[in-house]
Short mmCIF file of C-alpha atoms in Angstrom, two decimals:
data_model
loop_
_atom_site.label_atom_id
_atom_site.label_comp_id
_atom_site.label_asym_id
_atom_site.label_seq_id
_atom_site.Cartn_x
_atom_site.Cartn_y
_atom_site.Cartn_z
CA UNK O 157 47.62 25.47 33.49
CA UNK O 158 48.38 21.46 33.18
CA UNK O 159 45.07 21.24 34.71
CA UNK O 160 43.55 22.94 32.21
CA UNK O 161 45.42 21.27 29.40
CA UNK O 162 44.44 17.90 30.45
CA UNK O 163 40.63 18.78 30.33
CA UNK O 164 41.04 20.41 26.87
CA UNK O 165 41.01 17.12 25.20
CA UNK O 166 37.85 15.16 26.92
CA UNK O 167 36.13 18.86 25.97
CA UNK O 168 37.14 18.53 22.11
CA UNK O 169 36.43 14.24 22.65
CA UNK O 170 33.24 15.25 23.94
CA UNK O 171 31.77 18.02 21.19
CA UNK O 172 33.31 15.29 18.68
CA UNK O 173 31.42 12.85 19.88
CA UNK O 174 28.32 15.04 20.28
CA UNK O 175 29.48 16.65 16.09
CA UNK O 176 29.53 13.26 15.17
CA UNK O 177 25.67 11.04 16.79
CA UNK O 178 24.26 14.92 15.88
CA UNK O 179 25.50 14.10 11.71
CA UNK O 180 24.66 10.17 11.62
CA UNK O 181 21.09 11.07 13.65
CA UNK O 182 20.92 13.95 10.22
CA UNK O 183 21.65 11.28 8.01
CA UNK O 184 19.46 8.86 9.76
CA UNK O 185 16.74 11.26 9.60
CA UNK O 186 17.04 12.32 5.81
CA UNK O 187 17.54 8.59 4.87
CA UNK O 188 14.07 7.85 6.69
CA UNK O 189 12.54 10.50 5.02
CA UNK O 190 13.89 9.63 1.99
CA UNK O 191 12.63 6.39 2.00
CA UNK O 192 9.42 7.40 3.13
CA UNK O 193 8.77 9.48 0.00
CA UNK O 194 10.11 6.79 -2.50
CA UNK O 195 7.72 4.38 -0.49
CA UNK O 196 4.84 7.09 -1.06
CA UNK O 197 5.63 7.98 -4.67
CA UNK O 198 5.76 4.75 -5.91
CA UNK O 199 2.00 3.63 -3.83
CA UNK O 200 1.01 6.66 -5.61
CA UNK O 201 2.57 5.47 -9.45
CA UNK O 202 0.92 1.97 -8.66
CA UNK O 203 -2.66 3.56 -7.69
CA UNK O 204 -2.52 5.42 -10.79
CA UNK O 205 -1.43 2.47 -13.20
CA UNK O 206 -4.13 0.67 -11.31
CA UNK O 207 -6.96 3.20 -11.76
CA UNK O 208 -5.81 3.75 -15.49
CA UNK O 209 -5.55 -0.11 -15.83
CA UNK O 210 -8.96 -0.46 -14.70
CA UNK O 211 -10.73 2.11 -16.71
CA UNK O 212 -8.98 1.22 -19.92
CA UNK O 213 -10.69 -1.86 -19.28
CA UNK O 214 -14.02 -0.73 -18.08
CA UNK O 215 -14.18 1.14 -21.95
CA UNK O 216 -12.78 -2.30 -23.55
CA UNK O 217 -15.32 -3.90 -22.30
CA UNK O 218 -18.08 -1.23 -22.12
CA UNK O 219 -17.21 -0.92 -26.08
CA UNK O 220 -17.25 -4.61 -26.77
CA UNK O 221 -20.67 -4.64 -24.82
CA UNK O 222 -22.15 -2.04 -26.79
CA UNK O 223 -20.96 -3.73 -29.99
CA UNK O 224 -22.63 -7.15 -28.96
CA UNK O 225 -25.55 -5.67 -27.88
CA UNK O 226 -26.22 -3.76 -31.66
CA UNK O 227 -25.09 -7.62 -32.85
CA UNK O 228 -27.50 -8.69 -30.57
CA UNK O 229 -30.36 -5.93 -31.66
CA UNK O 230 -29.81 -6.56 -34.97
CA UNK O 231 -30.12 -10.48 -34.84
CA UNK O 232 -33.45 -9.88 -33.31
CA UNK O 233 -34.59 -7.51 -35.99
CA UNK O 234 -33.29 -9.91 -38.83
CA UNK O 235 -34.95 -13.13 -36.94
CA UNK O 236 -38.40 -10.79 -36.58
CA UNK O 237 -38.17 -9.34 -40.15
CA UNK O 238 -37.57 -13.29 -41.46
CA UNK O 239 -40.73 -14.01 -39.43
CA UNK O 240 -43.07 -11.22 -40.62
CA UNK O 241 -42.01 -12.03 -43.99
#
């Protein structure tokens, strides 16, 4: 009986033990993953800003080219019409 009341405890010390590197690897784990995603979601949010950054500026400046080249068109027609006048 004392024999088997002394090994009772290292048997509960050892499944604590065990209970307790099994919860922080969980945690460790989840906080990993965790990370992971926040890392990936917010590459994802800066792609997108970037891609609708540079497209807002592709039409800026695909509008402001089409506006300079009319300026530009009608300049040429004005500086013709002048000259066949």
């Amino acid at each position: 009986m004392s024999k088997l009341g002394c090994s009772s405890p290292s048997i509960i010390t050892i499944i604590t033990i065990i209970t307790i590197i099994t919860i922080i690897t969980i945690i460790t784990i989840i906080t990993i993953i965790t990370i992971i995603t926040i890392i990936i979601i917010t590459s994802f949010i800066i792609v997108t800003i970037i891609i609708i950054a540079k497209t807002v500026i592709f039409v800026i400046i695909t509008i402001t080219a089409g506006y300079n080249c009319i300026i530009i068109i009608i300049v040429i027609l004005t500086i013709c019409i002048i000259n066949l006048g």
